[in-house]
XYZ file of C-alpha atoms in Angstrom:
706
model
C 13.092 -37.866 32.300
C 12.357 -35.332 29.585
C 16.032 -35.276 28.667
C 16.059 -39.046 28.405
C 12.971 -39.057 26.230
C 14.551 -36.479 23.940
C 17.736 -38.471 23.589
C 15.730 -41.619 22.945
C 13.759 -39.848 20.211
C 16.998 -38.682 18.610
C 18.377 -42.219 18.661
C 15.197 -43.568 17.101
C 15.350 -40.924 14.347
C 18.950 -41.770 13.463
C 17.969 -45.439 13.073
C 15.457 -44.673 10.360
C 16.352 -45.289 6.748
C 16.390 -42.373 4.300
C 13.178 -43.675 2.749
C 11.361 -43.641 6.101
C 12.634 -40.141 6.860
C 11.251 -38.911 3.558
C 7.944 -40.626 4.333
C 7.741 -38.867 7.699
C 8.537 -35.524 6.075
C 5.724 -36.035 3.572
C 3.178 -35.981 6.427
C 4.488 -32.683 7.820
C 3.863 -29.129 6.757
C 6.557 -28.049 4.251
C 7.824 -25.439 6.726
C 8.287 -28.131 9.395
C 9.717 -30.620 6.924
C 12.365 -28.085 5.953
C 13.535 -27.856 9.564
C 14.289 -31.596 9.626
C 17.385 -30.774 7.582
C 18.858 -29.144 10.677
C 18.629 -32.413 12.621
C 21.739 -34.134 11.305
C 23.902 -34.393 8.200
C 22.354 -37.672 7.057
C 18.863 -36.168 7.064
C 20.096 -33.093 5.236
C 21.746 -35.277 2.605
C 18.672 -37.410 1.930
C 16.423 -34.318 1.727
C 18.773 -32.303 -0.465
C 16.786 -30.557 -3.171
C 13.469 -31.052 -1.358
C 11.499 -28.517 0.666
C 13.764 -25.709 -0.468
C 11.009 -23.075 -0.534
C 9.493 -21.692 2.655
C 5.980 -20.300 2.614
C 5.917 -17.258 4.872
C 2.552 -15.666 4.029
C -0.862 -17.218 4.337
C -3.389 -16.903 1.538
C -4.963 -13.494 1.743
C -8.540 -13.860 3.011
C -11.002 -11.536 1.355
C -12.738 -10.556 4.603
C -9.587 -9.284 6.314
C -7.673 -6.133 5.612
C -4.266 -7.435 6.732
C -2.244 -10.336 5.515
C -0.820 -12.613 8.187
C 2.288 -14.765 8.412
C 1.663 -18.422 7.797
C 1.570 -20.705 10.795
C 3.547 -22.757 11.572
C 6.210 -20.095 11.178
C 9.622 -21.558 10.238
C 11.533 -19.637 12.907
C 14.866 -21.549 12.861
C 15.002 -21.603 9.067
C 14.130 -17.894 8.874
C 16.886 -17.023 11.343
C 19.401 -19.204 9.531
C 18.776 -17.446 6.218
C 17.625 -13.896 7.036
C 19.571 -13.492 10.263
C 22.480 -12.018 8.273
C 22.631 -8.949 6.025
C 23.617 -10.673 2.754
C 20.127 -11.952 1.734
C 18.572 -8.564 2.475
C 20.930 -6.791 0.083
C 19.454 -8.649 -2.884
C 15.881 -7.545 -2.016
C 14.200 -4.401 -3.245
C 12.579 -1.977 -0.842
C 9.007 -3.329 -1.286
C 10.271 -6.875 -0.780
C 12.152 -5.921 2.381
C 9.147 -4.087 3.801
C 6.866 -7.009 3.063
C 9.250 -9.497 4.648
C 9.603 -7.283 7.694
C 5.831 -7.132 8.117
C 5.550 -10.904 7.860
C 8.235 -11.359 10.507
C 6.373 -8.929 12.758
C 3.083 -10.801 12.322
C 4.648 -14.209 12.949
C 4.630 -13.827 16.729
C 8.231 -15.075 16.739
C 10.148 -12.284 18.463
C 13.559 -13.576 17.380
C 12.534 -13.370 13.705
C 11.342 -9.797 14.143
C 14.575 -8.810 15.905
C 16.656 -10.390 13.131
C 14.645 -8.538 10.496
C 14.983 -5.221 12.325
C 18.751 -5.682 12.674
C 19.294 -6.435 8.992
C 16.528 -4.673 7.070
C 18.626 -1.491 6.593
C 15.883 0.914 7.696
C 15.885 3.472 10.488
C 12.259 4.524 9.977
C 9.546 1.997 9.259
C 5.964 2.018 8.099
C 3.268 1.800 10.750
C 2.257 -1.474 9.118
C 5.156 -3.146 10.945
C 3.877 -2.035 14.341
C 0.337 -2.991 13.337
C 1.538 -6.468 12.434
C 3.348 -6.951 15.734
C 0.304 -5.665 17.636
C -2.042 -8.001 15.764
C 0.231 -10.914 16.639
C 0.259 -9.879 20.310
C 4.066 -9.593 20.291
C 4.664 -7.417 23.360
C 8.466 -7.496 23.130
C 8.419 -6.568 19.455
C 6.036 -3.648 20.053
C 8.178 -2.431 22.942
C 11.300 -2.359 20.802
C 9.604 -0.591 17.888
C 8.179 2.081 20.182
C 11.355 2.424 22.244
C 13.482 3.026 19.162
C 10.904 5.407 17.708
C 10.891 3.606 14.361
C 7.095 3.469 13.963
C 4.182 5.794 14.628
C 1.016 4.755 16.423
C -2.022 5.138 14.170
C -5.679 4.270 14.355
C -5.019 0.988 12.597
C -2.513 0.095 15.327
C -5.251 0.138 17.979
C -7.533 -1.930 15.773
C -4.779 -4.490 15.165
C -4.004 -4.652 18.886
C -7.664 -5.235 19.657
C -7.695 -8.012 17.099
C -4.625 -9.578 18.696
C -6.270 -9.601 22.118
C -3.157 -8.935 24.209
C -4.162 -6.507 26.957
C -0.530 -5.705 27.739
C -0.035 -4.505 24.175
C -3.143 -2.316 24.463
C -1.854 -0.762 27.683
C 1.552 -0.219 26.072
C -0.022 1.671 23.165
C -2.010 3.824 25.559
C 1.130 4.788 27.461
C 2.957 5.502 24.213
C 0.230 7.907 23.100
C 0.838 10.101 26.140
C 4.251 11.105 24.788
C 3.438 10.907 21.059
C -0.305 11.206 20.279
C -1.763 8.752 17.777
C -2.813 10.070 14.386
C -5.607 9.117 12.039
C -6.341 9.858 8.401
C -4.680 13.040 7.195
C -2.432 13.237 10.255
C -5.280 14.371 12.550
C -4.750 13.580 16.218
C -7.057 10.888 17.553
C -9.239 11.362 20.593
C -9.493 8.764 23.338
C -12.976 7.740 22.210
C -11.701 7.132 18.658
C -8.868 4.947 19.965
C -11.287 2.964 22.126
C -13.660 2.509 19.173
C -10.771 1.191 17.047
C -9.815 -1.309 19.778
C -13.424 -2.472 20.044
C -13.692 -2.892 16.277
C -10.586 -5.066 16.184
C -11.779 -7.117 19.144
C -15.172 -7.742 17.519
C -13.603 -8.821 14.233
C -11.595 -11.544 15.983
C -13.987 -12.517 18.780
C -11.952 -11.092 21.653
C -14.591 -10.898 24.398
C -11.892 -10.242 27.010
C -10.846 -7.040 25.274
C -14.451 -5.800 25.160
C -14.830 -6.523 28.882
C -11.619 -4.600 29.619
C -12.754 -1.663 27.500
C -16.011 -1.564 29.424
C -14.256 -1.576 32.804
C -11.418 0.800 31.931
C -13.136 3.207 29.547
C -16.865 2.643 29.947
C -17.286 1.429 26.361
C -20.726 -0.071 25.723
C -21.101 -2.330 22.669
C -23.283 -0.856 19.959
C -24.622 -1.516 16.499
C -21.267 -0.960 14.749
C -19.611 -3.539 17.001
C -22.357 -6.057 16.277
C -22.082 -5.487 12.514
C -18.308 -5.928 12.642
C -18.624 -9.215 14.545
C -21.311 -10.488 12.176
C -19.337 -9.691 9.020
C -16.334 -11.467 10.516
C -18.378 -14.567 11.391
C -17.945 -14.256 15.172
C -21.234 -15.958 16.017
C -20.609 -16.622 19.729
C -19.622 -13.032 20.453
C -22.527 -11.722 18.389
C -25.260 -13.771 20.054
C -24.012 -13.789 23.644
C -22.818 -10.214 24.099
C -23.603 -7.876 21.230
C -27.060 -8.899 19.998
C -28.825 -8.426 23.367
C -27.288 -4.977 23.785
C -28.349 -3.893 20.289
C -31.917 -5.181 20.583
C -32.345 -3.659 24.047
C -31.210 -0.299 22.754
C -33.657 -0.512 19.871
C -36.668 -1.129 22.139
C -35.783 1.852 24.307
C -36.028 4.316 21.426
C -38.954 6.717 21.002
C -41.551 6.294 18.266
C -40.072 8.881 15.889
C -36.740 6.987 15.954
C -38.203 3.572 15.158
C -37.705 4.022 11.424
C -33.939 4.479 11.805
C -33.773 1.646 14.333
C -35.507 -0.730 11.941
C -33.027 0.231 9.275
C -30.237 -0.530 11.725
C -31.679 -4.000 12.285
C -31.672 -4.526 8.530
C -28.011 -3.563 8.373
C -27.231 -6.117 11.057
C -29.151 -8.764 9.104
C -27.080 -7.888 6.022
C -23.879 -8.428 8.025
C -25.170 -11.799 9.274
C -26.030 -12.851 5.722
C -22.536 -11.869 4.612
C -20.297 -13.441 7.234
C -22.237 -15.947 9.361
C -23.399 -19.495 8.542
C -26.842 -20.076 7.045
C -28.431 -21.341 10.256
C -27.585 -18.061 12.015
C -29.324 -16.149 9.229
C -32.427 -18.319 9.530
C -32.413 -18.004 13.308
C -32.416 -14.193 13.380
C -34.404 -13.522 10.225
C -37.780 -13.018 11.928
C -36.351 -10.775 14.635
C -34.436 -8.456 12.327
C -36.706 -8.334 9.243
C -38.651 -5.096 9.790
C -40.891 -4.415 6.801
C -44.336 -4.973 8.324
C -43.757 -2.519 11.176
C -42.095 -0.001 8.839
C -45.048 0.141 6.450
C -47.538 0.363 9.313
C -45.649 3.289 10.813
C -45.416 5.061 7.454
C -49.129 4.692 6.751
C -50.166 6.137 10.090
C -47.912 9.155 10.174
C -49.118 11.102 7.153
C -52.241 11.788 5.167
C -53.138 12.724 1.612
C -50.239 13.603 -0.663
C -47.811 13.488 2.230
C -48.885 9.922 2.947
C -48.375 8.916 -0.690
C -44.918 10.496 -0.785
C -43.918 8.813 2.446
C -45.194 5.487 1.207
C -43.240 5.834 -2.053
C -40.054 6.717 -0.148
C -40.563 3.767 2.182
C -41.101 1.466 -0.797
C -37.900 2.644 -2.477
C -35.948 2.176 0.740
C -37.478 -1.255 1.221
C -36.492 -2.299 -2.313
C -32.929 -1.127 -1.771
C -32.608 -2.946 1.555
C -34.005 -6.164 0.055
C -31.527 -5.945 -2.819
C -28.733 -5.398 -0.321
C -29.798 -8.505 1.603
C -29.682 -10.558 -1.596
C -26.301 -9.018 -2.428
C -24.922 -9.901 1.014
C -25.934 -13.550 0.644
C -24.832 -13.939 -3.004
C -21.520 -12.212 -2.310
C -20.807 -13.988 0.973
C -17.274 -15.384 1.397
C -18.562 -18.413 3.330
C -18.843 -21.866 1.809
C -22.627 -21.887 2.310
C -23.267 -18.857 0.091
C -25.558 -20.868 -2.192
C -27.785 -22.029 0.665
C -28.044 -18.492 2.052
C -28.865 -17.127 -1.390
C -31.667 -19.629 -1.881
C -33.065 -18.863 1.575
C -33.197 -15.148 0.810
C -34.792 -15.757 -2.586
C -37.492 -18.079 -1.285
C -38.198 -17.061 2.326
C -37.353 -13.358 2.348
C -38.359 -12.194 -1.124
C -40.252 -14.659 -3.259
C -40.216 -15.137 -7.052
C -42.432 -12.151 -7.884
C -40.466 -9.798 -5.650
C -37.158 -11.004 -7.084
C -38.350 -10.459 -10.640
C -39.471 -6.952 -9.781
C -36.170 -6.082 -8.110
C -33.820 -7.338 -10.828
C -35.707 -5.370 -13.463
C -34.566 -2.185 -11.755
C -31.122 -1.388 -13.092
C -29.796 0.249 -9.946
C -30.813 -2.646 -7.689
C -29.397 -5.214 -10.084
C -26.111 -3.314 -10.025
C -26.051 -3.569 -6.209
C -26.205 -7.362 -6.410
C -23.705 -7.477 -9.276
C -21.071 -5.468 -7.414
C -21.343 -7.685 -4.332
C -20.899 -10.855 -6.381
C -17.975 -9.410 -8.330
C -16.179 -8.704 -5.057
C -15.527 -12.445 -5.038
C -13.743 -12.129 -8.394
C -10.560 -13.768 -7.104
C -12.364 -16.932 -5.939
C -12.974 -20.062 -8.046
C -16.699 -19.796 -7.232
C -17.095 -16.653 -9.339
C -18.430 -18.519 -12.373
C -21.085 -20.302 -10.281
C -22.160 -16.996 -8.750
C -22.384 -15.318 -12.150
C -24.451 -18.214 -13.482
C -26.889 -17.745 -10.595
C -27.197 -14.030 -11.360
C -27.869 -14.794 -15.004
C -30.558 -17.292 -13.993
C -32.236 -14.566 -11.924
C -32.483 -12.390 -15.012
C -29.535 -10.067 -14.407
C -27.910 -9.377 -17.770
C -24.128 -9.776 -18.153
C -22.312 -6.464 -18.313
C -18.839 -4.982 -18.415
C -18.737 -4.928 -14.611
C -18.359 -8.710 -14.770
C -15.594 -8.358 -17.331
C -13.839 -5.620 -15.406
C -13.574 -7.666 -12.216
C -12.629 -10.901 -13.975
C -9.748 -9.245 -15.809
C -8.761 -7.314 -12.692
C -8.425 -10.549 -10.728
C -6.794 -12.531 -13.515
C -9.645 -15.062 -13.325
C -9.258 -16.899 -16.631
C -12.203 -19.239 -16.104
C -14.557 -16.345 -15.444
C -13.202 -14.381 -18.411
C -13.823 -17.250 -20.819
C -17.325 -17.712 -19.397
C -18.175 -14.037 -19.804
C -16.786 -13.824 -23.322
C -17.802 -17.183 -24.775
C -21.099 -17.945 -23.015
C -22.352 -14.486 -22.136
C -21.136 -12.748 -25.291
C -19.427 -9.761 -23.618
C -16.302 -8.998 -25.705
C -13.034 -7.875 -24.150
C -11.251 -5.192 -26.127
C -7.640 -4.240 -25.712
C -8.352 -0.598 -24.882
C -10.940 -1.637 -22.301
C -8.487 -3.984 -20.577
C -5.837 -1.322 -20.040
C -8.303 1.473 -19.296
C -10.330 -0.086 -16.486
C -8.312 -3.023 -15.152
C -5.766 -0.677 -13.617
C -5.485 -2.289 -10.185
C -5.202 -6.049 -9.877
C -4.947 -7.027 -6.193
C -5.030 -10.748 -6.966
C -3.241 -10.874 -10.311
C -1.468 -14.227 -10.167
C -3.096 -14.927 -13.557
C -2.072 -11.604 -15.045
C 0.528 -13.136 -17.369
C -1.931 -15.761 -18.580
C -4.471 -13.007 -19.202
C -2.000 -11.025 -21.304
C -1.011 -14.120 -23.265
C -4.666 -14.855 -23.985
C -5.165 -11.344 -25.295
C -2.184 -11.740 -27.599
C -3.506 -15.048 -28.901
C -6.718 -13.254 -29.798
C -4.856 -10.746 -31.922
C -4.203 -7.906 -29.511
C -1.049 -5.876 -30.201
C 0.731 -4.404 -27.188
C 2.704 -1.201 -27.390
C 4.857 1.000 -25.160
C 1.777 2.688 -23.716
C 0.528 -0.680 -22.477
C 3.876 -1.375 -20.819
C 3.708 1.982 -19.071
C 0.133 1.288 -17.933
C 1.056 -2.103 -16.529
C 3.977 -0.674 -14.565
C 1.845 2.211 -13.331
C -0.685 -0.241 -11.894
C 2.054 -1.825 -9.824
C 3.046 1.496 -8.297
C -0.599 2.221 -7.504
C -0.694 -0.997 -5.486
C 2.119 0.338 -3.312
C 0.135 3.397 -2.282
C 0.453 3.877 1.488
C -3.327 3.993 1.809
C -3.632 0.520 0.330
C -1.365 -1.119 2.871
C 1.612 -3.404 2.404
C -0.190 -6.546 3.498
C -2.848 -6.965 0.887
C -0.768 -5.721 -1.995
C 2.795 -5.382 -3.144
C 5.186 -6.759 -5.725
C 4.844 -10.436 -6.554
C 6.656 -12.858 -8.826
C 3.591 -13.109 -11.089
C 3.489 -9.379 -11.686
C 7.224 -9.250 -12.255
C 6.931 -11.930 -14.916
C 3.947 -10.198 -16.545
C 5.742 -6.866 -16.889
C 8.899 -8.519 -18.209
C 6.924 -10.489 -20.780
C 4.994 -7.419 -21.871
C 8.233 -5.470 -22.324
C 9.599 -8.200 -24.579
C 6.566 -8.554 -26.866
C 5.496 -4.894 -27.078
C 5.587 -3.472 -30.595
C 5.393 -0.023 -32.058
C 1.858 0.564 -33.273
C 1.306 1.078 -37.002
C 1.304 4.872 -37.296
C -1.374 6.710 -39.182
C 0.875 9.752 -38.923
C 4.626 10.109 -38.462
C 6.806 12.743 -36.992
C 9.025 13.737 -34.133
C 6.077 14.047 -31.733
C 5.220 10.348 -32.143
C 8.800 9.298 -31.476
C 8.986 11.454 -28.370
C 5.708 10.004 -27.136
C 6.992 6.429 -27.462
C 10.209 7.379 -25.674
C 8.134 8.939 -22.919
C 6.160 5.669 -22.471
C 9.364 3.652 -22.074
C 10.838 6.232 -19.710
C 7.758 6.219 -17.499
C 7.628 2.423 -17.518
C 11.220 2.262 -16.265
C 10.490 4.843 -13.562
C 7.389 2.994 -12.333
C 9.141 -0.375 -12.423
C 12.012 0.827 -10.236
C 9.615 2.437 -7.759
C 7.582 -0.776 -7.552
C 10.690 -2.884 -6.910
C 10.930 -4.774 -10.179
C 13.648 -7.376 -10.556
C 16.830 -6.790 -12.520
C 15.779 -8.977 -15.516
C 12.662 -6.841 -15.958
C 14.674 -3.622 -15.837
C 17.127 -5.036 -18.370
C 14.220 -5.963 -20.654
C 12.930 -2.398 -20.486
C 16.435 -1.103 -21.144
C 16.770 -3.253 -24.246
C 13.583 -1.715 -25.616
C 15.016 1.776 -25.351
C 13.972 2.848 -21.875
C 16.439 5.359 -20.389
C 18.243 4.544 -17.187
C 16.589 5.695 -13.963
C 18.330 8.217 -11.707
C 20.867 6.686 -9.378
C 19.005 8.143 -6.390
C 15.807 6.326 -7.447
C 17.637 3.007 -7.644
C 19.270 3.689 -4.281
C 15.911 4.362 -2.631
C 13.732 1.597 -4.098
C 15.986 -1.005 -5.661
C 18.313 -3.689 -4.416
C 22.109 -3.454 -4.410
C 22.081 -5.582 -7.526
C 19.914 -3.014 -9.296
C 22.053 -0.142 -7.988
C 25.257 -1.719 -9.266
C 23.673 -2.333 -12.673
C 22.464 1.258 -12.994
C 25.905 2.572 -11.995
C 27.660 0.313 -14.511
C 25.281 1.328 -17.312
C 25.773 5.019 -16.544
C 29.539 4.627 -16.680
C 29.322 2.654 -19.939
C 27.065 5.249 -21.587
C 29.150 8.170 -20.415
C 32.514 6.570 -21.131
C 33.877 8.100 -17.943
C 33.921 7.307 -14.241
C 30.616 7.663 -12.446
C 31.833 10.721 -10.550
C 32.439 12.599 -13.795
C 29.191 11.374 -15.374
C 26.878 12.410 -12.543
C 28.775 14.895 -10.422
C 28.941 15.152 -6.656
C 25.495 16.686 -6.284
C 23.677 13.673 -7.743
C 25.900 11.257 -5.842
C 25.195 13.047 -2.590
C 21.460 12.823 -3.298
C 21.743 9.085 -3.924
C 23.753 8.714 -0.716
C 21.033 10.414 1.295
C 18.207 8.378 -0.327
C 19.746 4.983 0.337
C 20.092 2.957 3.499
C 23.179 1.622 5.188
C 23.730 -0.956 2.450
C 23.834 1.790 -0.167
C 26.050 4.039 1.943
C 28.537 1.240 2.542
C 28.591 0.411 -1.179
C 29.195 4.047 -2.156
C 31.945 4.475 0.428
C 33.657 1.323 -0.826
C 33.759 2.814 -4.328
C 34.815 6.306 -3.211
C 31.535 7.786 -4.408
C 31.127 10.047 -1.375
C 31.884 13.768 -1.802
C 35.418 14.579 -0.570
C 36.342 16.882 2.265
C 35.130 17.047 5.854
C 31.429 16.534 6.439
C 28.838 14.051 7.652
C 28.871 12.105 4.395
C 32.480 10.980 4.716
C 32.814 8.841 7.855
C 36.302 7.653 8.819
C 37.376 4.224 7.646
C 39.813 1.941 9.419
C 41.262 0.368 6.294
C 41.003 1.010 2.581
C 42.734 -0.638 -0.350
C 45.122 -2.487 2.009
C 46.682 0.699 3.435
C 47.291 1.060 7.156
C 45.872 3.751 9.404
C 49.181 5.726 9.534
C 49.191 6.226 5.779
C 45.548 7.258 5.835
C 46.214 9.812 8.600
C 49.067 11.301 6.560
C 46.784 11.512 3.533
C 44.080 13.159 5.629
C 46.688 15.675 6.926
C 47.767 16.482 3.381
C 44.109 16.881 2.361
C 43.541 19.303 5.241
C 46.629 21.339 4.247
C 45.484 21.426 0.642
C 42.058 22.517 1.808
C 43.582 25.356 3.862
C 45.667 26.474 0.894
C 42.582 26.448 -1.288
C 40.758 28.538 1.301
C 43.596 31.108 1.342
C 43.579 31.292 -2.445
C 39.806 31.738 -2.402
C 40.198 34.484 0.227
C 42.745 36.361 -1.898
C 40.575 36.003 -4.999
C 37.622 37.281 -3.019
C 39.559 40.333 -1.803
C 40.729 41.126 -5.352
C 37.165 40.774 -6.573
C 35.889 43.099 -3.851
C 38.467 45.764 -4.820
C 37.434 45.543 -8.469
C 33.764 45.793 -7.502
C 34.539 48.811 -5.316
C 36.299 50.558 -8.194
C 33.401 49.827 -10.530
C 30.931 51.189 -7.973
C 32.965 54.409 -7.639
C 33.042 54.867 -11.394
C 29.303 54.282 -11.697
C 28.677 56.729 -8.840
C 30.722 59.458 -10.504
C 28.928 58.842 -13.780
C 25.541 59.034 -12.058
C 26.515 62.333 -10.361
C 27.480 63.813 -13.693
C 24.134 62.750 -15.162
C 22.277 64.256 -12.211
C 24.186 67.532 -12.568
C 23.387 67.648 -16.260
C 19.705 66.886 -15.621
C 19.577 69.589 -12.934
C 21.016 72.172 -15.291
C 18.482 71.247 -17.964
C 15.589 71.432 -15.498
C 16.763 74.786 -14.197
C 16.954 76.239 -17.653
C 13.507 74.934 -18.514
C 11.927 75.664 -15.120
C 10.738 79.074 -16.203
C 8.792 77.861 -19.198
C 5.045 77.329 -18.871
C 4.993 73.899 -20.547
C 7.534 72.480 -18.073
C 5.379 73.614 -15.122
C 2.277 72.164 -16.782
C 4.072 68.821 -17.334
C 5.061 68.604 -13.669
C 1.493 69.357 -12.619
C 0.093 66.683 -14.992
C 2.489 63.979 -13.751
C 1.628 64.834 -10.141
C -2.118 64.657 -10.819
C -1.851 61.310 -12.616
C 0.229 59.769 -9.830
C -2.191 60.972 -7.166
C -5.110 59.517 -9.102
C -3.455 56.130 -9.700
C -1.240 55.643 -6.651
C -2.857 57.874 -4.037
C 0.177 60.147 -3.669
C 2.652 62.368 -5.481
C 5.558 60.845 -7.418
C 8.707 60.116 -5.500
């Protein structure tokens, strides 16, 4: 019956006109609409030129550390395109790693297998295993661990807890028995640290089943950190049903001297609720978690005299800081109801007089400012900054720094034009050195140029250096990495950069400019810049990067370009330009794609060794001819060895003769010295000299001269 229904649906689809098929595709997600092309030739013909771009990554949410693959995942289309090695050869290393992580996080095992088979890597970043664990892909995790291509880290347990697949958690535990998990700095993790990481991931995604399993299997009891994690992630059901009762019960069981710290812990939980939960949850738990009346009563009764005044002042300072943090959590909340939560805190928690007193303190105002500027990549940044200005918080360069860092043009114009905070060229390149959401980076640079800024080679170097900083292993491959916007920004900057008007001239200035271009090229290759960007840098005088650097970080297209440029500059074949040592280094740095390319061009060092694998065919010659050539090469090698042996023997004889001559000469000198010493041995000054030398050596070295 199902088969009949499927055939009937296919018949109905073939009866539709091209216009109706396009109308149906318009209602689907672009990833699903693209897969309609695989239905039949008529559908592919009418949709030719449409839905040609697949979106593989979801928009990076600010409250999550890892980027996820977009759902629905276009599995068939991904396999059709990336299930073969050719598309991977045109990608740089950062692009391949990013695509591999997205395939791992898709939950589509076939896509991950295709990526692993064609990505050209034998060792992978732990981010790939973390992505598969977060997606709950048991088969993918099993293959990665079985092949030993990834290491288990603390983030792997957290991602597995977030994914909620208990089988994946058990698999990671078994894997750690043979290869212990490592944390920051390569330190081995304890069992309690692994369990805490699992619990943190489970709380961030609302996986109550994982928490129940951790309690049964490892005796883990939810605590304050778990509750804060759930609250910041907006997991209201898990927070109120499981975690909140445990936290409040633990607080009531504490002794009197620990109440101060417990009240502070409640305030931290309220901050997390204000940050990640809806406004009604904040209003519901405000009275329970707002501790100031009990805190002041406890402080007043514990001390007397000067001690009481000091304790009261400390409590007041701590209270002011915690109140500012509550306002910061609401104003910087990523939820859509941030305005309502901010107004509730201002009116119900603080009051106008208290707010005015807090914002007049520079340190507390900075706390609120930093929290709001964390939303610099969102379109609500201008509205948040307006609210801060209405509260009496003065605009500052922190606003400007975050707006430029995020490429937020609307916020930049607001800060400059309405708030009167100027953006200088030196400030832009000095502080905006990491732009995690820089889709507007090119527009920002163009605006600066329109306002009269002049870019030079040092600015190009700085821009490229920022891109390499984003690829730091500590920053993760999910949230950052090379993007088309950054590629375009660096290429544009390389084209428009000018030499600054020099107040002094000389060779040192010229060398400095050359150094800027050289560093920019180096950073661009390491960050995985496209070939047009590298060509733009080359046209401006940047030297070519080492072939090994292109082999390690670039695509085959980049590698071929670098090799061709080196041959053109040297006017000789690449082997003569670089030498076998550099070629061998490039061979070792590259993957299988690079090795195959170098073998096809005879760029592997000759002679027997691991770098010269046998080939079945080459240049149309059969295996018999190749075997004869190999035999001749072996004979030539043996002859060379015999010649080297004879030369070595001749050299040893010459060295032996030289040693004999030197020995005879030394004996003659010793005999002459002995005769002189004997003749002078009877004189008093010679005896005195020997005694003086002996005394000096004993004083300085602790013994007589040898």
